[in-house]
PDB file of C-alpha atoms in Angstrom:
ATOM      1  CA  UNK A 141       4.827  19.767  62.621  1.00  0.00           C
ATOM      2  CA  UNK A 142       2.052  22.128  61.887  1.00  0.00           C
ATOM      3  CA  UNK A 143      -0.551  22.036  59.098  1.00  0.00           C
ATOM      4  CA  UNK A 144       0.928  24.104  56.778  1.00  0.00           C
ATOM      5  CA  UNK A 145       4.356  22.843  57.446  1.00  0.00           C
ATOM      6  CA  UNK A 146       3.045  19.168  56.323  1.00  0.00           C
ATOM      7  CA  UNK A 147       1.307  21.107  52.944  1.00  0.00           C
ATOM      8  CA  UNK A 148       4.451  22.475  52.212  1.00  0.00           C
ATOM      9  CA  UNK A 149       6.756  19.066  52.438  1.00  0.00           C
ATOM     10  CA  UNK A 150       4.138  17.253  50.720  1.00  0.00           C
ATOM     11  CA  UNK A 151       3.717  19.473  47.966  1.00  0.00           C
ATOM     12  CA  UNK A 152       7.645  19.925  47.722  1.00  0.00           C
ATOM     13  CA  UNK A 153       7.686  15.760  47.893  1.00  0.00           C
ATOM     14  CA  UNK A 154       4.887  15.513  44.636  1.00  0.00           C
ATOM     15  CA  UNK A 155       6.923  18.043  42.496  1.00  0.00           C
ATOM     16  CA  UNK A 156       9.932  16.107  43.439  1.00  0.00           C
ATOM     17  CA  UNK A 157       8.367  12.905  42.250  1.00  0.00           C
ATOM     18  CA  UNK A 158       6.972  14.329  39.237  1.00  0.00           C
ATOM     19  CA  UNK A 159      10.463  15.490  37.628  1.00  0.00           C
ATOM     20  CA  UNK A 160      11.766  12.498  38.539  1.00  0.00           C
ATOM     21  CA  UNK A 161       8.952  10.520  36.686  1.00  0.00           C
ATOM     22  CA  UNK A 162       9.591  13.417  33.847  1.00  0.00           C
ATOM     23  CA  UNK A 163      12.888  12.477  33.487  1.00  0.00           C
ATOM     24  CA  UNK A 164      12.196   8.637  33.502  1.00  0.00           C
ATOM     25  CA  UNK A 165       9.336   8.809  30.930  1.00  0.00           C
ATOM     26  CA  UNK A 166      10.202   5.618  28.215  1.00  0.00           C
ATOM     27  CA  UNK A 167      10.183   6.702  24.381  1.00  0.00           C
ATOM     28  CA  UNK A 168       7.082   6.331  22.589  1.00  0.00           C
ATOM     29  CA  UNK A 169       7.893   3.316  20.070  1.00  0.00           C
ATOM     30  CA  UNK A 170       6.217   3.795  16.703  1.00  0.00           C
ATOM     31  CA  UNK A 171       4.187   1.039  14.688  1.00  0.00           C
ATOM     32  CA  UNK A 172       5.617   0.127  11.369  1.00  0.00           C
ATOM     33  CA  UNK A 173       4.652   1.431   8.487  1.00  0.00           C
ATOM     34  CA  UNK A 174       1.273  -0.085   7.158  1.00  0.00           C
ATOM     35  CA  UNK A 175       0.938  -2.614  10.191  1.00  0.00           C
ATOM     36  CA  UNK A 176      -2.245  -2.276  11.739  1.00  0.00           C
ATOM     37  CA  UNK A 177      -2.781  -2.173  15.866  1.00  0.00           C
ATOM     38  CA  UNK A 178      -4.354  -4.411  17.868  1.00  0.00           C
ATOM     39  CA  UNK A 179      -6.739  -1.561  18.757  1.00  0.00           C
ATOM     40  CA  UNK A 180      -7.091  -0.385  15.282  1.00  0.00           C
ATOM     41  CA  UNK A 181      -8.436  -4.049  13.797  1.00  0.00           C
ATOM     42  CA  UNK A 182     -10.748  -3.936  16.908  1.00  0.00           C
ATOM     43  CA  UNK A 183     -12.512  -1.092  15.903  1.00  0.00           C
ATOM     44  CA  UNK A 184     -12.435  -1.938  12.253  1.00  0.00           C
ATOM     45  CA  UNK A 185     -14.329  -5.754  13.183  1.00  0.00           C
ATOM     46  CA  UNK A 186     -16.727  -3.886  15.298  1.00  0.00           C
ATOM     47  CA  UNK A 187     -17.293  -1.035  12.417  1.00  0.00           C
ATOM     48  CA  UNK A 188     -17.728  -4.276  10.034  1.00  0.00           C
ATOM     49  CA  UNK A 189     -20.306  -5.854  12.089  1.00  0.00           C
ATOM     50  CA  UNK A 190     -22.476  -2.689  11.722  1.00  0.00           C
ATOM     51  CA  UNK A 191     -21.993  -2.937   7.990  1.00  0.00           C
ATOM     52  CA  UNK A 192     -22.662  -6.886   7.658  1.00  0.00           C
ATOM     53  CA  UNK A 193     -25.911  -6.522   9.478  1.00  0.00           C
ATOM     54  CA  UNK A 194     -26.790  -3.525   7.227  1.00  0.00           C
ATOM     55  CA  UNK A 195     -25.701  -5.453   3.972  1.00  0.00           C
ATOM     56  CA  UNK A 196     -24.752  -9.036   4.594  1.00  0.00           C
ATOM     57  CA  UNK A 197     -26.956 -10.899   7.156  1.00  0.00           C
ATOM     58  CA  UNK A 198     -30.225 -11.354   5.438  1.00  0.00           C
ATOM     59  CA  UNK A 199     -28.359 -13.613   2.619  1.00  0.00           C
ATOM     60  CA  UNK A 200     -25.319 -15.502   5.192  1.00  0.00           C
ATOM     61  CA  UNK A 201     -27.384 -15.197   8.197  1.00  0.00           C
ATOM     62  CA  UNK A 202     -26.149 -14.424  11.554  1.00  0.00           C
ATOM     63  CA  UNK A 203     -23.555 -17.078  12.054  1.00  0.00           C
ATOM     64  CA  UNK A 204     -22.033 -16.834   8.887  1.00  0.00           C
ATOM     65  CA  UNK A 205     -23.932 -20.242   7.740  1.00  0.00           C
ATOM     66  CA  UNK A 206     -25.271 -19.060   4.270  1.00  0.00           C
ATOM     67  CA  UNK A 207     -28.347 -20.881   3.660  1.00  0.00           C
ATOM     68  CA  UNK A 208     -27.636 -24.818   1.715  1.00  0.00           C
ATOM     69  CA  UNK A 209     -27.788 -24.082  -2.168  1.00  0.00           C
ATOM     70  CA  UNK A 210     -28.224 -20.160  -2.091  1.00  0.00           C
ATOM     71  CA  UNK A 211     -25.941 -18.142  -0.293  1.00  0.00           C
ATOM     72  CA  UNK A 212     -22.410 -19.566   0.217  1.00  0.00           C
ATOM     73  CA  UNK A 213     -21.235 -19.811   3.963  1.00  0.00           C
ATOM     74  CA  UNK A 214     -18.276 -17.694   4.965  1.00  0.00           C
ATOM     75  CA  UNK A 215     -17.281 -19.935   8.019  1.00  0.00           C
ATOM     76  CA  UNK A 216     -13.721 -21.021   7.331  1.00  0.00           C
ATOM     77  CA  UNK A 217     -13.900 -21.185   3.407  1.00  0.00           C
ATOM     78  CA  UNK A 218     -10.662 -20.517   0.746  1.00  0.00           C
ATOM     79  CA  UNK A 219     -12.598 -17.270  -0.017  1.00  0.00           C
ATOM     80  CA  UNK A 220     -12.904 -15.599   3.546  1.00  0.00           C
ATOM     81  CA  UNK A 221      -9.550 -17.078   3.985  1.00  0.00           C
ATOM     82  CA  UNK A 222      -7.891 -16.975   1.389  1.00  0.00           C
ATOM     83  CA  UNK A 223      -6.492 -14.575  -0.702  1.00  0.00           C
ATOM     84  CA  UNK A 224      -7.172 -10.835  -0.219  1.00  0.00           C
ATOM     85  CA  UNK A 225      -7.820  -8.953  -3.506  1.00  0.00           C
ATOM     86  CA  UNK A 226      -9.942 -12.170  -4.427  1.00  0.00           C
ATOM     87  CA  UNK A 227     -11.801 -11.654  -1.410  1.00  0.00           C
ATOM     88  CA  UNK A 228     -12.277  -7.837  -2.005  1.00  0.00           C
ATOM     89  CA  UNK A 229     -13.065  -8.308  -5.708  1.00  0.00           C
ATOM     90  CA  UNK A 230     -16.387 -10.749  -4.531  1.00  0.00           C
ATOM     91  CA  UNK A 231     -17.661  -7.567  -2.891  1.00  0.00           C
ATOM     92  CA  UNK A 232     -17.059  -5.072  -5.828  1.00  0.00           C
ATOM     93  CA  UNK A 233     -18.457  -7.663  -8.637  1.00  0.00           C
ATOM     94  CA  UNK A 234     -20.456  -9.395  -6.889  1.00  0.00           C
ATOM     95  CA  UNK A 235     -20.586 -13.025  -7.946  1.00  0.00           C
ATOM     96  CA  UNK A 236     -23.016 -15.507  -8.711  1.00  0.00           C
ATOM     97  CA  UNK A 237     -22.802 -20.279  -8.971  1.00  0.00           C
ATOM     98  CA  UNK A 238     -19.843 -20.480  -6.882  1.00  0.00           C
ATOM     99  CA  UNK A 239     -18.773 -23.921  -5.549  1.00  0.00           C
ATOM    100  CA  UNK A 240     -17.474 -24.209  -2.156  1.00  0.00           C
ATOM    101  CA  UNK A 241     -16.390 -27.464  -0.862  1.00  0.00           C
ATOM    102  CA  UNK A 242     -18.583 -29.918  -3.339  1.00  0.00           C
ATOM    103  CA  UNK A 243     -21.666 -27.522  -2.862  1.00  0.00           C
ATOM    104  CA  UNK A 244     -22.791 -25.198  -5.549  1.00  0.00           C
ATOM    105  CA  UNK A 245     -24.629 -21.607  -4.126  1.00  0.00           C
ATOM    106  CA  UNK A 246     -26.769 -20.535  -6.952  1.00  0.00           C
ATOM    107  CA  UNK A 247     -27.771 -16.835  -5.401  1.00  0.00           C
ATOM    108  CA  UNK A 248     -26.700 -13.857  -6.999  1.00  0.00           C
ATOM    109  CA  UNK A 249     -24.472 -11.962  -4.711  1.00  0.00           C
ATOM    110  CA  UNK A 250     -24.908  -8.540  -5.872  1.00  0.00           C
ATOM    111  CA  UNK A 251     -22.154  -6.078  -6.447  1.00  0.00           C
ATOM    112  CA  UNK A 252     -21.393  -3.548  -3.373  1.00  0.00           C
ATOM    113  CA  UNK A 253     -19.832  -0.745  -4.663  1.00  0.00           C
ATOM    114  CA  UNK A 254     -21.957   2.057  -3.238  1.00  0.00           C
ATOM    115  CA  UNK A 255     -20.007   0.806   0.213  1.00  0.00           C
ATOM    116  CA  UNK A 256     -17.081   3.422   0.742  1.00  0.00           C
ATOM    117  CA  UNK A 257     -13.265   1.691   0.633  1.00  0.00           C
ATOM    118  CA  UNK A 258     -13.393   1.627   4.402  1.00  0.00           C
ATOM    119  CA  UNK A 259     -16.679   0.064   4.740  1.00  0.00           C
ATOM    120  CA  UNK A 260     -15.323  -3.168   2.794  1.00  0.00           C
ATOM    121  CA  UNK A 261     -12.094  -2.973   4.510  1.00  0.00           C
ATOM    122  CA  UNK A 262     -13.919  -3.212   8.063  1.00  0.00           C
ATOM    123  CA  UNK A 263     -16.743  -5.429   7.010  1.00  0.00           C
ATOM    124  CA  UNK A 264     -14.236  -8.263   5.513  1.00  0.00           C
ATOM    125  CA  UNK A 265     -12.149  -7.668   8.580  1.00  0.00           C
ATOM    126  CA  UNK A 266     -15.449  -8.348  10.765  1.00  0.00           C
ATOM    127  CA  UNK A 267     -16.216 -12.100   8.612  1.00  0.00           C
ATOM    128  CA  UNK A 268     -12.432 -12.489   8.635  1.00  0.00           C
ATOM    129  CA  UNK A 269     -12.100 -12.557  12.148  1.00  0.00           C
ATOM    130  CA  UNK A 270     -15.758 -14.196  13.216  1.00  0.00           C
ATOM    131  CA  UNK A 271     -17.954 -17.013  12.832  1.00  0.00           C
ATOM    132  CA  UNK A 272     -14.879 -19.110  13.603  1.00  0.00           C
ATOM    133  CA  UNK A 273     -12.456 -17.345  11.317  1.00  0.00           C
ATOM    134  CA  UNK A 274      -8.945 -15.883  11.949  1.00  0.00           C
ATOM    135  CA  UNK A 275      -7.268 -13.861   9.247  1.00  0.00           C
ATOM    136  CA  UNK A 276      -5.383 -10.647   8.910  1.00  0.00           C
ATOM    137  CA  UNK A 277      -7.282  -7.097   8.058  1.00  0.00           C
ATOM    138  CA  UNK A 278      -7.723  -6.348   5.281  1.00  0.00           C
ATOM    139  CA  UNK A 279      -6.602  -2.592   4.690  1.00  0.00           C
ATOM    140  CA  UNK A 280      -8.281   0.112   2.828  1.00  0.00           C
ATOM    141  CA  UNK A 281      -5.533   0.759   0.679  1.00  0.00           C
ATOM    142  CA  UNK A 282      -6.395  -2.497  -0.741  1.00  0.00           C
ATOM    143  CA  UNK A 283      -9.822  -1.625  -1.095  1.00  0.00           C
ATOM    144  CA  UNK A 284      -8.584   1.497  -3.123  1.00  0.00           C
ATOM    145  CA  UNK A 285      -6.216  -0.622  -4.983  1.00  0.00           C
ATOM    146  CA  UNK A 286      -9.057  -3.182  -6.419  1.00  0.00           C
ATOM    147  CA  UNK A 287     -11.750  -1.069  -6.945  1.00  0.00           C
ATOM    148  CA  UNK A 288      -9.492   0.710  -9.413  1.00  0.00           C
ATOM    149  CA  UNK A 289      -8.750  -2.429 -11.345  1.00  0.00           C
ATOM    150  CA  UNK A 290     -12.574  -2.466 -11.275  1.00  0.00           C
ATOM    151  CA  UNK A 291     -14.004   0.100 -13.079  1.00  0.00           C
TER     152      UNK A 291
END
């Protein structure tokens, strides 16, 4: 067989192969509605981190710790935990003598609502899912949702 016989076969064999893949593609399968992708939370904790060392560290440190008496740990507590609009209500009030566990945190947390909807969203899915926690996103819709109950 000469050179450009073997060109031609192989080239005939390829197209072959690709409508045959063509016609064996599987159908894209769609997320449902409002349920967030592996890939999507990902990006959202790593997005967060950016934000908590911009905002958060200096006050509940770098492991999430808090420091004793001042600034309440996040590590595994009812409010990182817990319930979502409490949690996202925290960070557009700010708060100030909450008790966590039989200790009292006497730091003013101060309000941070110059953060953008999806800046809280990725920064509570960041201490949701670190420091030893495991907890769903939390969505910017939410977000949207408190801060209009809010103002």
């Amino acid at each position: 067989m000469t050179t450009k016989n073997l060109m031609i076969s192989l080239a005939t064999a390829l197209t072959m192969f690709g409508s045959v893949q063509a016609q064996t593609k599987k159908p894209i399968v769609k997320a449902k509605a409002g349920a967030a992708s592996a890939t999507d939370v990902k990006a959202s904790i790593q997005r967060g981190q950016v934000v908590y060392a911009q905002n958060c560290l200096s006050c509940h440190q770098a492991d999430g710790g808090g420091v004793q008496n001042m600034n309440a740990p996040l590590v595994k507590t009812a409010y990182v935990l817990g319930n979502n609009q409490r949690l996202i209500s925290v960070l557009l009030k700010g708060m100030q003598g909450v008790e966590i566990e039989g200790e009292t945190y006497t730091n003013v947390m101060p309000q941070f609502t110059h953060l953008s909807n999806k800046q809280i969203a990725d920064v509570l899915t960041y201490v949701r899912n670190s420091f030893g926690n495991k907890a769903n996103a939390i969505k910017e819709a939410e977000v949207a949702e408190a801060r209009k109950k809010v103002k």
